[in-house]
XYZ file of C-alpha atoms in Angstrom:
400
model
C 5.280 -10.925 -25.616
C 8.360 -9.777 -23.841
C 11.300 -12.166 -23.348
C 10.158 -11.956 -19.217
C 6.395 -12.492 -20.392
C 7.396 -15.221 -22.595
C 9.484 -16.953 -19.071
C 6.298 -16.120 -17.268
C 4.625 -18.238 -19.637
C 6.669 -21.023 -19.714
C 6.966 -21.236 -15.971
C 3.283 -21.004 -15.665
C 2.580 -23.741 -17.890
C 5.618 -25.852 -16.402
C 4.255 -25.657 -12.756
C 0.598 -25.775 -13.695
C 0.531 -29.327 -12.150
C 2.779 -27.988 -8.986
C 1.121 -26.243 -5.732
C 2.519 -23.109 -4.858
C 4.730 -21.927 -3.224
C 7.171 -24.119 -5.448
C 11.072 -23.297 -6.686
C 12.055 -24.126 -9.966
C 16.134 -24.178 -11.513
C 15.885 -23.288 -15.175
C 18.337 -25.178 -16.283
C 19.172 -23.305 -19.811
C 19.953 -20.275 -17.611
C 21.867 -22.531 -15.394
C 23.904 -23.800 -18.414
C 24.298 -20.337 -19.803
C 25.388 -18.867 -16.904
C 27.767 -22.027 -15.962
C 29.139 -21.068 -19.900
C 29.898 -17.637 -19.327
C 31.644 -18.397 -15.802
C 33.945 -20.509 -18.156
C 34.690 -18.059 -20.772
C 34.888 -15.556 -18.254
C 37.832 -17.883 -16.568
C 39.818 -18.246 -19.144
C 41.038 -21.382 -18.743
C 41.505 -21.225 -14.927
C 39.532 -23.841 -13.189
C 36.416 -23.116 -11.129
C 35.546 -24.295 -7.829
C 31.938 -24.264 -7.005
C 30.940 -22.304 -4.111
C 28.414 -24.917 -2.429
C 26.998 -22.234 -0.196
C 24.921 -20.624 -3.502
C 23.641 -24.307 -4.784
C 22.953 -26.374 -1.480
C 21.717 -29.121 -4.091
C 23.774 -32.047 -4.774
C 22.284 -32.684 -7.845
C 23.159 -29.216 -9.177
C 26.584 -29.641 -8.065
C 26.998 -32.423 -9.618
C 25.396 -31.049 -13.034
C 28.197 -27.938 -12.454
C 31.662 -30.230 -11.864
C 30.433 -32.315 -14.910
C 30.927 -29.019 -16.765
C 34.600 -28.762 -18.765
C 36.011 -26.137 -16.479
C 34.635 -26.582 -13.267
C 36.547 -28.837 -10.513
C 36.148 -28.973 -6.888
C 33.863 -27.624 -4.031
C 33.804 -25.035 -1.768
C 31.955 -25.940 1.239
C 30.736 -23.843 4.352
C 30.750 -26.369 7.247
C 32.814 -29.299 8.227
C 29.701 -31.394 8.879
C 28.444 -30.150 4.853
C 32.174 -31.355 3.664
C 32.223 -34.444 5.373
C 28.766 -35.375 4.105
C 29.755 -34.315 0.798
C 33.082 -36.318 0.460
C 31.505 -39.101 1.657
C 28.697 -38.734 -1.105
C 31.679 -39.062 -3.785
C 32.848 -35.617 -4.134
C 36.650 -36.293 -3.435
C 37.790 -32.422 -3.344
C 36.230 -30.250 -0.896
C 37.840 -26.765 0.317
C 35.989 -25.729 3.454
C 36.071 -21.841 3.186
C 35.483 -21.147 7.332
C 37.276 -22.312 9.966
C 35.423 -24.573 12.435
C 34.938 -25.482 15.903
C 32.925 -28.249 15.497
C 34.853 -30.474 17.239
C 32.725 -34.048 16.545
C 33.390 -33.446 12.691
C 37.324 -32.871 13.439
C 37.161 -36.065 15.065
C 35.663 -38.004 11.984
C 37.969 -36.451 9.665
C 41.014 -36.817 11.279
C 39.815 -40.816 11.953
C 38.971 -42.002 7.649
C 40.978 -41.886 5.520
C 39.282 -41.148 3.090
C 37.579 -38.198 4.596
C 41.307 -36.700 5.155
C 42.157 -37.102 1.809
C 38.987 -35.377 0.216
C 38.667 -32.596 2.677
C 40.774 -29.475 3.367
C 39.919 -27.210 6.221
C 40.410 -23.283 6.624
C 42.715 -21.998 9.557
C 44.243 -18.457 10.204
C 44.933 -19.099 13.672
C 46.963 -21.847 15.732
C 44.418 -21.875 17.958
C 42.015 -23.465 15.495
C 45.139 -26.329 14.677
C 44.640 -26.555 18.698
C 40.987 -27.400 18.692
C 41.430 -30.069 15.876
C 44.338 -31.510 17.987
C 42.131 -31.672 21.158
C 39.474 -33.007 19.386
C 41.296 -35.997 16.711
C 41.557 -38.228 19.658
C 42.774 -41.618 18.312
C 42.453 -39.960 14.487
C 45.795 -40.423 13.338
C 45.149 -38.764 9.939
C 46.866 -35.735 8.426
C 44.448 -33.310 8.507
C 45.058 -31.410 5.129
C 44.933 -27.514 5.811
C 44.141 -23.980 3.641
C 45.586 -20.431 4.939
C 43.226 -17.605 4.257
C 44.549 -14.182 3.321
C 42.782 -11.134 4.666
C 41.941 -9.614 0.962
C 40.732 -6.045 2.592
C 42.161 -2.694 1.462
C 43.483 -0.560 3.940
C 44.050 2.916 3.574
C 45.307 6.083 5.498
C 47.303 3.477 7.238
C 45.251 1.193 7.993
C 42.578 3.616 9.700
C 40.291 2.777 6.579
C 39.342 -0.615 5.954
C 37.329 -2.096 2.622
C 36.469 -5.397 2.993
C 35.119 -8.022 5.188
C 36.442 -8.755 8.558
C 37.770 -12.223 7.849
C 40.989 -13.968 8.357
C 43.660 -11.503 10.842
C 46.537 -12.785 8.159
C 46.955 -9.549 5.923
C 50.651 -8.833 5.266
C 53.089 -11.695 3.248
C 55.111 -12.441 6.686
C 52.257 -13.077 8.861
C 50.677 -15.674 6.074
C 54.318 -17.152 6.134
C 54.417 -17.156 10.405
C 51.067 -19.278 10.040
C 52.684 -21.421 6.911
C 55.588 -22.161 9.511
C 53.467 -22.975 12.214
C 51.729 -25.435 10.019
C 54.450 -26.884 8.730
C 56.064 -27.504 12.107
C 52.471 -29.279 13.546
C 52.854 -33.011 13.517
C 49.365 -34.400 11.949
C 48.646 -31.026 9.565
C 49.366 -30.631 5.787
C 49.246 -27.444 4.174
C 48.265 -27.748 0.734
C 46.631 -24.175 -0.030
C 46.030 -20.630 0.200
C 42.277 -18.539 -0.411
C 41.874 -15.105 -0.341
C 38.523 -14.273 -1.096
C 38.033 -10.325 -2.207
C 34.189 -10.353 -1.704
C 34.315 -6.238 -1.840
C 35.230 -6.747 -5.277
C 32.991 -10.508 -6.266
C 30.661 -9.571 -3.962
C 29.850 -5.878 -4.298
C 28.137 -4.673 -7.612
C 29.733 -1.666 -9.566
C 26.074 -0.367 -11.475
C 23.788 0.392 -8.628
C 20.410 1.327 -10.077
C 19.789 5.266 -10.136
C 23.109 5.835 -7.985
C 25.549 6.801 -10.776
C 27.969 8.808 -8.299
C 27.859 5.882 -6.010
C 28.477 3.245 -9.039
C 31.579 5.138 -9.701
C 32.926 5.435 -6.785
C 32.929 1.488 -6.104
C 35.217 1.073 -10.101
C 37.320 3.568 -8.413
C 37.641 1.630 -5.149
C 37.281 -1.999 -6.750
C 40.265 -1.286 -9.496
C 42.641 0.042 -6.311
C 41.269 -2.789 -4.542
C 42.330 -5.540 -7.523
C 45.459 -3.775 -7.668
C 46.784 -3.424 -4.400
C 45.684 -7.597 -3.588
C 47.690 -8.565 -7.178
C 50.558 -7.375 -5.807
C 50.490 -8.322 -2.210
C 48.602 -11.788 -3.583
C 51.897 -13.165 -5.326
C 53.873 -11.519 -2.477
C 52.245 -13.691 -0.050
C 52.545 -16.970 -2.658
C 56.118 -16.185 -2.816
C 56.223 -16.500 0.986
C 54.246 -19.242 1.571
C 56.162 -21.364 -0.911
C 59.338 -20.667 0.390
C 57.922 -22.565 3.362
C 56.025 -25.438 1.500
C 57.135 -25.974 -2.149
C 54.370 -28.123 -2.682
C 51.694 -25.949 -2.663
C 48.867 -27.620 -4.364
C 46.287 -24.394 -5.109
C 45.724 -20.767 -4.666
C 42.128 -19.957 -4.750
C 40.487 -16.784 -5.033
C 37.665 -14.731 -7.043
C 34.026 -14.712 -6.898
C 31.155 -14.685 -9.448
C 31.339 -10.915 -9.803
C 35.664 -10.722 -10.432
C 36.363 -14.000 -11.882
C 37.954 -12.607 -15.223
C 40.050 -10.316 -13.055
C 41.386 -12.647 -10.235
C 41.475 -15.499 -12.921
C 44.228 -13.066 -14.379
C 46.607 -13.377 -12.095
C 49.735 -15.540 -12.226
C 49.361 -16.351 -8.844
C 46.035 -17.843 -8.726
C 44.941 -21.242 -9.726
C 41.710 -21.698 -9.295
C 38.620 -19.362 -9.070
C 35.324 -19.758 -7.099
C 32.341 -19.348 -7.888
C 28.526 -20.111 -7.492
C 26.340 -16.978 -7.019
C 26.607 -16.781 -10.772
C 24.886 -20.534 -11.562
C 21.641 -19.061 -10.221
C 22.223 -15.080 -10.575
C 20.013 -13.981 -7.957
C 19.309 -10.260 -7.562
C 22.118 -8.972 -6.215
C 24.442 -9.763 -9.218
C 22.427 -7.428 -11.238
C 24.277 -4.574 -10.357
C 27.586 -5.286 -12.642
C 28.911 -3.720 -15.505
C 31.318 -6.806 -16.284
C 28.894 -9.257 -17.196
C 25.373 -10.063 -17.119
C 24.130 -13.282 -15.870
C 20.308 -14.903 -16.481
C 18.174 -15.539 -14.159
C 18.080 -19.410 -13.236
C 16.293 -19.594 -9.709
C 12.965 -18.609 -8.689
C 10.375 -19.290 -6.090
C 6.553 -18.560 -6.655
C 3.654 -17.882 -4.064
C 0.382 -18.495 -4.787
C -2.518 -15.521 -4.954
C -4.489 -16.083 -1.917
C -6.724 -12.791 -1.783
C -7.399 -9.495 -3.963
C -7.929 -6.929 -1.195
C -8.722 -4.273 -3.897
C -7.906 -2.714 -7.285
C -4.100 -3.071 -8.160
C -3.615 -5.380 -5.122
C -3.233 -9.250 -4.790
C -1.695 -11.031 -1.475
C 0.433 -13.674 -1.799
C 1.130 -16.636 0.590
C 4.034 -15.828 2.614
C 6.982 -14.490 0.546
C 9.245 -13.128 3.727
C 12.539 -14.651 2.763
C 14.846 -11.823 3.116
C 18.770 -12.759 2.994
C 21.592 -12.367 5.026
C 23.748 -9.165 5.411
C 23.178 -5.759 6.111
C 19.387 -5.513 6.789
C 17.798 -3.011 3.502
C 15.851 -3.376 0.924
C 18.238 -5.168 -1.475
C 18.070 -7.876 0.757
C 14.402 -9.022 0.312
C 13.460 -11.227 -2.739
C 11.958 -9.137 -5.640
C 8.621 -9.814 -7.292
C 9.702 -10.615 -11.172
C 6.646 -11.806 -12.866
C 4.526 -10.494 -13.956
C 6.616 -7.484 -14.480
C 5.696 -4.480 -12.799
C 4.239 -5.518 -9.549
C 5.911 -4.311 -5.860
C 5.662 -4.408 -2.169
C 3.596 -2.256 -0.144
C 6.130 -0.101 1.638
C 4.034 0.035 5.048
C 3.935 -3.989 5.129
C 7.237 -5.268 2.533
C 7.988 -9.263 2.531
C 5.640 -10.871 5.143
C 5.963 -13.824 7.091
C 2.537 -16.183 6.032
C 1.156 -13.086 3.748
C 2.842 -10.379 1.270
C 0.539 -7.935 -0.397
C 1.357 -6.512 -3.822
C 0.685 -3.173 -5.632
C 0.649 -2.731 -9.325
C -1.523 -2.488 -12.141
C -0.689 -6.106 -13.214
C -2.379 -7.464 -10.043
C -6.092 -6.626 -11.716
C -5.270 -9.382 -14.010
C -4.301 -11.742 -11.208
C -6.859 -14.978 -9.758
C -6.642 -16.561 -7.072
C -4.561 -19.748 -7.113
C -2.003 -17.947 -9.726
C 1.632 -17.599 -9.394
C 3.679 -14.724 -8.528
C 7.211 -15.133 -9.251
C 10.091 -14.090 -7.558
C 13.777 -13.623 -7.541
C 15.875 -14.114 -4.274
C 18.168 -11.890 -3.007
C 20.882 -14.289 -2.770
C 21.230 -17.382 -4.314
C 21.753 -20.573 -2.301
C 19.962 -19.348 0.925
C 16.494 -19.451 -1.224
C 17.223 -23.742 -0.651
C 17.059 -23.253 3.150
C 13.019 -22.328 2.455
C 12.421 -25.183 0.187
C 13.059 -28.788 0.135
C 12.537 -29.609 -3.907
C 13.595 -28.064 -6.950
C 11.895 -28.366 -10.078
C 14.204 -28.331 -12.993
C 12.671 -26.881 -15.856
C 13.924 -27.027 -20.033
C 11.808 -25.116 -22.344
C 8.062 -25.277 -20.255
C 8.396 -28.473 -18.898
C 9.618 -29.960 -15.552
C 11.781 -32.612 -16.107
C 13.052 -33.719 -12.640
C 12.827 -32.497 -9.205
C 15.611 -32.898 -7.210
C 16.305 -32.639 -3.101
C 17.638 -29.210 -1.894
C 20.071 -29.809 1.303
C 17.106 -29.039 3.461
C 15.288 -31.889 1.329
C 17.815 -34.503 2.649
C 17.433 -33.390 6.135
C 20.261 -31.356 6.288
C 20.200 -27.415 7.368
C 24.019 -26.940 7.989
C 23.678 -23.526 9.123
């Protein structure tokens, strides 16, 4: 029996009492992935990216491990909810225009101590001030540095379009703006190099593209390391008590952690190891989060149909954004139908061994987005479900 076949047998036994659709997290794999992230970070603390987990119980499990400290959140409403739930170090990774949440933040001492907001434009400070009303708490602020690699005098850009702050001078100017502004405290810098951390460098069947990605990423790492160090020096001249400099992501943990200017790295997807993180030369995660759809039809030889399954991931549309049929090994989508809204035909010889009611296990393309489809994650140890915990959705929250 192959390792994947053994996993399928374990998961089928563990979930035999559960009707599909159903989602599980293999805790042995989750813990092994956490240990690998800590090893690659080499002693630099890891801040857990909540958008890639979206389950309070599993955020707590990661943060209970040595090497993890703090949460990187994705909306201000989520940040406040987490802070009220007992998480005392929450860095919001994206600017917010949620006026009601800004007012809550500025009015509550506990929330103001626990949550740090992201800014890259004075207008974002204006919005917070306009929303704060009578709330007089000092709002903790982090500045985001644009990490994109710019070539040919800026005519070519590699990397996500995030912050407008690219140069040390631009970031220092924004730091001075915050420092002069009553009611705000500049405490951190964030620089997420998504074109390195979130792009696999070993694309199956694409050796030339893979080599080009590796060359690009090596150049991007060198350029960013120098620029990030210069930015930190410039900002510390304005705010010498800067608490943290955050960078990295699952795919670049070991590289970012090696920079002297960086005090912490962020990671989250590596805990679940979704399919988009299969294509890296520097590490190999164990698939930890899976979902199963039930076989409901057998249309013919070599074909089964499962209920639902059309759970595409965000990003540029393409086949790589679809979940992948994982267990039993050897199933594939019908190219005429793909992953369907309410039913999904699957092709391949393993279909002939599947019966009505059997489970087909899938891996999502991304990590936490799976939790927007399920209200419960069943936690598997060995071949048993040892706990069932709510996702954000299961607790009544869909923050985005």
